[in-house]
Coordinates of C-alpha atoms and ligand atoms in Angstrom, one line a residue:
X16 CA -22.9 1.1 2.5
X17 CA -23.3 2.2 -1.2
X18 CA -26.7 1.8 -2.7
X19 CA -25.4 0.0 -5.8
X20 CA -24.1 -2.9 -3.7
X21 CA -26.6 -5.6 -4.2
X22 CA -25.3 -9.2 -4.8
X23 CA -23.2 -11.1 -2.3
X24 CA -20.2 -11.1 -4.7
X25 CA -20.5 -7.3 -5.0
X26 CA -20.6 -7.1 -1.3
X27 CA -17.6 -9.2 -0.9
X28 CA -15.6 -7.1 -3.4
X29 CA -16.6 -3.7 -1.8
X30 CA -13.4 -2.5 -0.2
X31 CA -15.2 -0.4 2.4
X32 CA -17.2 -3.4 3.5
X33 CA -14.1 -5.5 3.5
X34 CA -12.3 -3.0 5.8
X35 CA -15.4 -2.9 8.0
X36 CA -15.6 -6.7 8.4
X37 CA -11.9 -6.9 9.7
X38 CA -12.4 -3.8 11.8
X39 CA -15.6 -5.3 13.5
X40 CA -13.8 -8.5 14.3
X41 CA -10.8 -6.7 15.8
X42 CA -13.0 -4.2 17.8
X43 CA -15.0 -7.1 19.1
X44 CA -11.9 -9.1 20.2
X45 CA -10.6 -5.9 22.0
X46 CA -13.9 -5.2 23.6
X47 CA -14.0 -1.6 22.4
X48 CA -17.1 0.3 23.4
X49 CA -19.6 1.7 20.8
X50 CA -18.5 5.3 21.1
X51 CA -14.8 4.5 20.4
X52 CA -15.9 2.3 17.5
X53 CA -17.8 5.2 16.1
X54 CA -14.7 7.6 16.3
X55 CA -12.4 4.9 14.8
X56 CA -14.6 4.1 11.8
X57 CA -15.6 7.7 10.9
X58 CA -13.1 9.5 8.6
X59 CA -12.0 12.8 10.3
X60 CA -12.3 14.7 7.0
X61 CA -13.5 14.0 3.4
X62 CA -12.7 16.4 0.7
X63 CA -14.2 16.2 -2.9
X64 CA -13.0 18.8 -5.4
X65 CA -13.8 19.6 -9.0
X66 CA -10.7 19.8 -11.3
X67 CA -11.3 21.8 -14.5
X68 CA -8.6 21.2 -17.0
X69 CA -8.0 22.2 -20.6
X70 CA -7.1 19.1 -22.6
X71 CA -4.5 19.2 -25.4
X72 CA -7.1 19.4 -28.1
X73 CA -8.6 22.6 -26.5
X74 CA -11.7 20.9 -24.9
X75 CA -12.5 21.6 -21.3
X76 CA -12.9 18.7 -19.0
X77 CA -13.8 18.6 -15.3
X78 CA -12.3 15.7 -13.3
X79 CA -13.2 14.8 -9.8
X80 CA -10.6 14.5 -7.0
X81 CA -10.8 13.3 -3.4
X82 CA -8.7 13.4 -0.3
X83 CA -9.9 11.5 2.8
X84 CA -8.1 12.0 6.1
X85 CA -9.2 9.1 8.1
X86 CA -7.5 9.8 11.4
X87 CA -5.2 12.5 12.6
X88 CA -4.9 11.0 16.2
X89 CA -1.3 9.8 16.0
X90 CA 0.1 12.5 13.8
X91 CA -0.5 14.1 10.3
X92 CA -2.5 12.1 7.8
X93 CA -0.3 10.0 5.6
X94 CA -1.1 8.0 2.4
X95 CA -0.9 7.9 -1.4
X96 CA -2.8 9.5 -4.2
X97 CA -4.1 7.2 -7.0
X98 CA -5.3 8.0 -10.4
X99 CA -7.8 5.6 -11.9
X100 CA -10.9 5.7 -14.1
X101 CA -13.0 3.6 -11.7
X102 CA -12.0 4.9 -8.3
X103 CA -14.8 5.7 -5.9
X104 CA -15.1 7.6 -2.6
X105 CA -15.9 4.4 -0.9
X106 CA -12.6 2.9 -2.0
X107 CA -10.6 6.0 -1.0
X108 CA -12.3 5.9 2.4
X109 CA -11.3 2.2 2.9
X110 CA -7.8 2.9 1.7
X111 CA -7.4 5.9 4.1
X112 CA -8.6 3.8 7.0
X113 CA -6.1 1.1 6.0
X114 CA -3.3 3.7 6.1
X115 CA -4.3 4.6 9.7
X116 CA -4.0 1.0 10.7
X117 CA -0.8 0.4 8.6
X118 CA 1.0 3.4 10.2
X119 CA 0.0 2.2 13.7
X120 CA 1.1 -1.4 13.0
X121 CA 4.6 -0.2 12.2
X122 CA 4.3 2.4 15.0
X123 CA 5.2 5.5 13.0
X124 CA 3.8 8.9 14.0
X125 CA 1.1 9.3 11.4
X126 CA -2.6 9.0 11.0
X127 CA -4.1 7.7 7.7
X128 CA -5.2 9.3 4.5
X129 CA -5.7 8.6 0.9
X130 CA -6.4 10.6 -2.3
X131 CA -7.6 10.0 -5.7
X132 CA -8.4 11.6 -9.1
X133 CA -11.0 9.9 -11.3
X134 CA -9.2 9.8 -14.6
X135 CA -7.6 7.4 -17.0
X136 CA -3.8 8.1 -17.1
X137 CA -3.4 5.7 -20.1
X138 CA -5.1 8.2 -22.4
X139 CA -3.7 11.5 -20.9
X140 CA -0.6 13.2 -22.1
X141 CA 2.1 14.4 -19.7
X142 CA 0.9 17.9 -20.0
X143 CA -2.6 17.0 -19.2
X144 CA -1.5 14.9 -16.2
X145 CA 0.7 17.8 -14.9
X146 CA -2.3 20.3 -15.3
X147 CA -4.6 17.8 -13.4
X148 CA -2.1 17.3 -10.7
X149 CA -1.4 21.0 -10.1
X150 CA -5.1 22.0 -10.1
X151 CA -5.9 19.1 -7.7
X152 CA -3.1 20.2 -5.4
X153 CA -4.3 23.8 -5.5
X154 CA -7.9 22.6 -4.5
X155 CA -6.6 20.6 -1.5
X156 CA -3.9 23.0 -0.6
X157 CA -5.3 24.2 2.7
X158 CA -5.6 20.6 4.0
X159 CA -2.2 19.3 3.2
X160 CA 1.2 20.1 4.6
X161 CA 4.1 18.6 6.5
X162 CA 2.2 18.8 9.8
X163 CA -1.3 18.2 8.3
X164 CA -1.3 15.6 5.7
X165 CA 1.5 14.2 3.6
X166 CA 0.6 12.5 0.3
X167 CA 2.7 10.0 -1.5
X168 CA 2.5 7.9 -4.8
X169 CA 0.0 5.1 -5.2
X170 CA -1.5 3.4 -8.3
X171 CA -0.6 5.3 -11.5
X172 CA 1.2 8.1 -9.7
X173 CA 5.0 8.4 -9.3
X174 CA 8.0 10.6 -8.5
X175 CA 7.1 13.0 -11.2
X176 CA 3.6 13.5 -9.8
X177 CA 5.1 14.1 -6.3
X178 CA 7.5 16.7 -7.8
X179 CA 4.5 18.6 -9.3
X180 CA 2.6 18.5 -6.0
X181 CA 5.7 19.7 -4.1
X182 CA 6.3 22.6 -6.6
X183 CA 2.6 23.7 -6.7
X184 CA 2.5 23.7 -2.9
X185 CA 5.8 25.5 -2.6
X186 CA 4.7 28.2 -5.1
X187 CA 1.7 29.0 -3.0
X188 CA 3.8 29.1 0.2
X189 CA 6.5 31.2 -1.5
X190 CA 9.2 28.8 -0.1
X191 CA 10.2 25.3 -1.0
X192 CA 8.5 22.8 1.2
X193 CA 9.9 19.4 0.4
X194 CA 8.3 17.6 3.4
X195 CA 4.7 18.1 2.0
X196 CA 4.9 14.8 0.0
X197 CA 7.0 11.7 0.1
X198 CA 8.2 9.5 -2.8
X199 CA 9.9 12.5 -4.5
X200 CA 12.8 12.3 -6.9
X201 CA 16.1 12.0 -5.0
X202 CA 17.2 15.4 -6.3
X203 CA 14.2 17.1 -4.8
X204 CA 14.3 15.8 -1.2
X205 CA 13.5 12.1 -1.9
X206 CA 15.0 9.4 0.2
X207 CA 17.5 6.7 -0.9
X208 CA 15.8 3.4 -0.9
X209 CA 12.3 4.7 -1.2
X210 CA 11.6 3.1 -4.7
X211 CA 12.6 -0.3 -3.4
X212 CA 11.1 0.1 0.0
X213 CA 7.8 -1.7 -0.3
X214 CA 9.4 -4.7 -2.1
X215 CA 12.2 -4.7 0.4
X216 CA 9.8 -4.7 3.3
X217 CA 7.9 -7.7 1.8
X218 CA 11.2 -9.5 1.5
X219 CA 12.1 -8.9 5.2
X220 CA 8.7 -10.3 6.4
X221 CA 8.8 -13.2 4.1
X222 CA 12.3 -14.1 5.4
X223 CA 11.0 -13.9 9.0
X224 CA 8.0 -16.2 8.1
X225 CA 10.3 -18.7 6.4
X226 CA 12.5 -18.8 9.6
X227 CA 9.3 -19.6 11.5
X228 CA 8.6 -22.6 9.3
X229 CA 12.3 -23.6 9.1
X230 CA 12.2 -23.3 5.3
X231 CA 15.7 -22.3 4.0
X232 CA 15.6 -19.5 1.3
X233 CA 17.2 -21.8 -1.3
X234 CA 14.2 -24.2 -0.9
X235 CA 11.6 -21.5 -1.3
X236 CA 9.5 -21.3 -4.4
X237 CA 7.9 -17.8 -4.8
X238 CA 5.1 -16.8 -7.1
X239 CA 4.6 -13.1 -7.6
X240 CA 1.5 -11.4 -9.1
X241 CA 2.2 -8.0 -10.5
X242 CA 5.4 -6.5 -12.0
X243 CA 4.8 -2.9 -11.1
X244 CA 7.0 -1.2 -8.4
X245 CA 6.1 -3.6 -5.5
X246 CA 6.1 -6.8 -7.6
X247 CA 9.3 -6.2 -9.5
X248 CA 11.3 -4.9 -6.6
X249 CA 10.0 -7.6 -4.3
X250 CA 10.8 -10.3 -6.8
X251 CA 14.2 -8.9 -7.5
X252 CA 15.1 -8.7 -3.7
X253 CA 13.6 -12.2 -2.9
X254 CA 15.7 -13.7 -5.7
X255 CA 18.8 -11.8 -4.3
X256 CA 18.1 -13.4 -0.9
X257 CA 18.4 -16.8 -2.6
X258 CA 14.7 -17.6 -3.1
X259 CA 13.5 -19.0 -6.4
X260 CA 10.9 -16.9 -8.0
X261 CA 9.3 -19.6 -10.1
X262 CA 6.4 -17.7 -11.6
X263 CA 5.6 -14.1 -12.4
X264 CA 2.1 -13.1 -13.2
X265 CA 0.9 -10.0 -15.2
X266 CA -2.4 -9.0 -16.9
X267 CA -1.2 -10.5 -20.2
X268 CA -0.3 -13.9 -18.7
X269 CA 2.4 -15.6 -16.6
X270 CA 6.0 -16.8 -17.1
X271 CA 7.2 -19.9 -15.4
X272 CA 10.6 -21.4 -14.7
X273 CA 11.0 -24.1 -11.9
X274 CA 14.7 -23.2 -11.5
X275 CA 13.8 -19.6 -10.8
X276 CA 13.4 -16.6 -13.1
X277 CA 16.2 -14.2 -13.7
X278 CA 14.2 -11.1 -12.5
X279 CA 16.6 -8.5 -13.8
X280 CA 16.7 -10.0 -17.3
X281 CA 12.8 -10.2 -17.1
X282 CA 12.6 -6.6 -16.3
X283 CA 14.9 -5.8 -19.3
X284 CA 12.8 -8.0 -21.5
X285 CA 9.5 -6.3 -20.4
X286 CA 11.1 -2.9 -21.0
X287 CA 12.1 -3.9 -24.5
X288 CA 8.9 -5.7 -25.6
X289 CA 6.3 -4.2 -23.3
X290 CA 5.3 -7.6 -22.0
X291 CA 6.6 -10.4 -19.7
X292 CA 5.6 -13.1 -22.1
X293 CA 7.8 -14.8 -24.6
X294 CA 10.9 -14.4 -22.2
X295 CA 13.8 -16.7 -23.2
X296 CA 14.3 -17.6 -19.5
X297 CA 10.9 -19.1 -18.9
X298 CA 7.7 -20.5 -20.5
X299 CA 4.4 -18.8 -21.0
X300 CA 1.6 -20.2 -18.8
X301 CA -2.0 -19.0 -18.1
X302 CA -2.2 -16.5 -15.2
X303 CA -4.9 -18.5 -13.3
X304 CA -2.7 -21.6 -13.3
X305 CA 0.3 -19.6 -11.9
X306 CA -1.9 -18.1 -9.1
X307 CA -3.0 -21.6 -8.0
X308 CA 0.3 -23.5 -8.4
X309 CA 2.0 -25.4 -5.6
X310 CA 4.5 -22.9 -4.0
X311 CA 5.9 -21.8 -0.7
X312 CA 5.2 -18.1 -1.0
X313 CA 2.5 -16.3 -3.0
X314 CA 2.9 -12.5 -3.3
X315 CA -0.2 -10.7 -4.7
X316 CA 1.3 -7.3 -5.5
X317 CA -1.0 -6.0 -8.1
X318 CA -4.5 -4.8 -7.0
X319 CA -7.4 -5.4 -4.7
X320 CA -9.7 -8.5 -4.6
X321 CA -7.6 -11.1 -6.5
X322 CA -8.1 -13.8 -3.8
X323 CA -11.8 -14.3 -3.3
X324 CA -14.2 -16.9 -2.2
X325 CA -14.0 -18.1 -5.8
X326 CA -10.4 -19.2 -5.8
X327 CA -9.1 -19.1 -2.1
X328 CA -9.9 -22.7 -1.7
X329 CA -7.4 -23.6 -4.5
X330 CA -4.5 -21.6 -3.3
X331 CA -1.7 -23.9 -2.6
X332 CA 0.9 -21.6 -1.1
X333 CA 2.1 -22.0 2.4
X334 CA 2.7 -18.3 3.0
X335 CA 0.7 -15.4 1.5
X336 CA 2.5 -12.1 1.6
X337 CA 0.2 -9.2 0.6
X338 CA 2.2 -6.8 -1.3
X339 CA -0.9 -4.9 -2.6
X340 CA -3.5 -3.2 -0.5
X341 CA -6.6 -5.4 0.0
X342 CA -5.8 -8.4 -2.4
X343 CA -7.8 -10.8 -0.2
X344 CA -11.5 -10.5 0.6
X345 CA -12.9 -11.1 4.1
X346 CA -14.6 -14.3 2.8
X347 CA -11.3 -15.5 1.3
X348 CA -9.7 -14.9 4.7
X349 CA -11.9 -17.4 6.3
X350 CA -11.1 -20.1 3.7
X351 CA -7.4 -19.4 3.9
X352 CA -7.5 -19.8 7.7
X353 CA -9.3 -23.1 7.4
X354 CA -6.6 -24.3 5.0
X355 CA -3.8 -23.2 7.4
X356 CA -2.3 -20.6 4.9
X357 CA 0.0 -18.2 6.9
X358 CA -1.1 -14.7 5.8
X359 CA 1.1 -11.7 6.2
X360 CA -1.5 -9.1 6.0
X361 CA -1.2 -6.0 3.8
X362 CA -1.1 -3.5 6.6
X363 CA 2.1 -5.2 7.8
X364 CA 3.5 -6.8 4.6
X365 CA 3.5 -3.6 2.4
X366 CA 4.3 -1.1 5.2
X367 CA 7.9 -0.9 4.1
X368 CA 6.8 1.9 1.6
X369 CA 5.2 4.2 4.1
X370 CA 8.0 3.4 6.6
X371 CA 10.6 4.8 4.2
X372 CA 8.2 7.7 3.5
X373 CA 8.4 8.4 7.1
X374 CA 12.3 8.4 6.9
X375 CA 11.9 10.8 3.9
X376 CA 9.8 13.2 5.8
X377 CA 12.3 13.1 8.7
X378 CA 15.3 13.8 6.4
X379 CA 13.4 16.6 4.7
X380 CA 12.6 18.3 8.0
X381 CA 16.2 17.8 9.2
X382 CA 17.7 18.8 5.8
X383 CA 20.2 16.0 6.4
X384 CA 20.1 12.9 4.2
X385 CA 21.0 9.3 5.1
X386 CA 22.9 6.8 3.0
X387 CA 21.1 3.9 1.6
X388 CA 22.5 1.4 4.1
X389 CA 21.2 3.3 7.0
X390 CA 17.7 3.6 5.4
X391 CA 17.6 -0.2 4.8
X392 CA 18.9 -1.1 8.2
X393 CA 16.3 1.1 9.9
X394 CA 13.6 -0.3 7.6
X395 CA 14.7 -3.9 8.5
X396 CA 14.5 -3.1 12.2
X397 CA 11.0 -1.8 11.9
X398 CA 9.7 -4.6 9.7
X399 CA 11.2 -7.4 11.8
X400 CA 9.9 -5.8 15.0
X401 CA 6.4 -5.3 13.5
X402 CA 6.4 -8.9 12.2
X403 CA 7.2 -10.1 15.7
X404 CA 4.7 -7.8 17.3
X405 CA 1.9 -9.1 15.0
X406 CA 2.7 -12.7 15.1
X407 CA 3.4 -12.6 18.9
X408 CA -0.1 -10.9 19.3
X409 CA -1.7 -13.6 17.1
X410 CA -0.1 -16.4 19.1
X411 CA -1.0 -14.8 22.4
X412 CA -4.7 -14.1 21.6
X413 CA -5.2 -17.2 19.3
X414 CA -6.4 -15.0 16.3
X415 CA -5.1 -15.0 12.7
X416 CA -2.3 -12.5 11.7
X417 CA -4.7 -10.1 10.0
X418 CA -7.0 -9.8 13.1
X419 CA -3.8 -9.5 15.3
X420 CA -2.5 -6.6 13.1
X421 CA -5.9 -4.8 13.3
X422 CA -6.1 -5.4 17.0
X423 CA -2.6 -4.0 17.6
X424 CA -3.4 -1.0 15.4
X425 CA -6.8 -0.3 16.9
X426 CA -5.3 -0.5 20.3
X427 CA -2.5 2.0 19.5
X428 CA -4.9 4.5 17.9
X429 CA -7.4 4.2 20.8
X430 CA -4.6 4.8 23.2
X431 CA -3.7 8.0 21.5
X432 CA -7.3 9.2 21.3
X433 CA -7.8 8.5 25.0
X434 CA -4.6 10.3 25.9
X435 CA -5.5 13.4 23.9
X436 CA -9.1 13.4 25.1
X437 CA -12.1 14.7 23.2
X438 CA -11.9 18.4 22.4
X439 CA -15.2 20.1 22.9
Ligands
LIG272 N1 0.7 4.3 -1.4 C1 1.6 3.5 -0.5 C2 0.7 2.7 0.5 O1 -0.4 2.3 0.2 C3 2.6 4.5 0.3 C4 1.9 5.5 1.2 C5 2.9 6.5 1.7 O2 4.1 6.3 1.5 O3 2.5 7.4 2.3 O4 1.2 2.3 1.5

């Protein structure tokens, strides 16, 4: 535990401790022995690197970069790289472990990893970002690769970032290696459907949950928090399925329309004005009000720790679909369970992204690319099966969906470790 964690709220918001709390519950329920717990909770490899970069004004700056490979038991490490001013090693560790569990829940042949560069992309030019990305890639070069560790986009990184990583890696290897990262531009070995994949995966699992409760899509009121890649694609695709997205929440506030927002028009409005507010097709309301409004589905798709012990008791959604990683704290989990909220946990709900990353890696290695329909059909099959696996497990063992997802994942990773044996 980090030394700076002191108050109970700080503890609640520490992502590593949040991951630990869920891990412990699932390990307990599975009856895992101490030794296996030690293996499963210890990251296989943690790399910290210095990234010296010349800024546009001529000054030299040294950024810090991390790559944590939590588990390599089921295959190469897999997971995104985020750029943020306040990202810590503890957070990267937790996110790397989440990737291990996420890949195991959807049963794709990867371990888990996560990377980060401590920087503020909002104040960096494209040139500076490119230099940071290339030097970071050079520093972790020996540890990544199609069979070792395959990074992808995450917060504040995108297709362009992946193109730079792919190019830097390829220059060192003297040959083009597209399968070293996923989430690349289509013209550089990217997969059709990757940009929409996380939002599409959320849509599939929400659709399954609605079936379970017998709620027809046309009667479904959805509130989405976050209008980045996951939130915007999720909102667009849920609306396309006939659901009414009644509120959309961003940092600057929320827009509301009880008849359902026109998501594509809202995307155009945001592109034009830089904000979702003052949209013709809805009214401005405070973000906190939208978060707590009466609805059928709430999709937190922005960042960690938005549902905590402070507001969980006031959530009035029937179904919570976690588009972001870690939006709900462990304390909040308990309150939501008491109130009967049906939680589709992050390691299942947002696994559509890494699933299509897997398809991208397969296509790159085959050099044969699928059409979008095939990508979406295969994604649907994996998301629907995984939803059934998790909810079936929850029903059978009388645990909530999150613990069921963790149990399923821990079980699969443990099985792989036992089959491989411990090399000495
Ligand atoms: N960053 C995404 C996640 O958290 C995608 C990871 C990937 O595609 O490897 O799931």
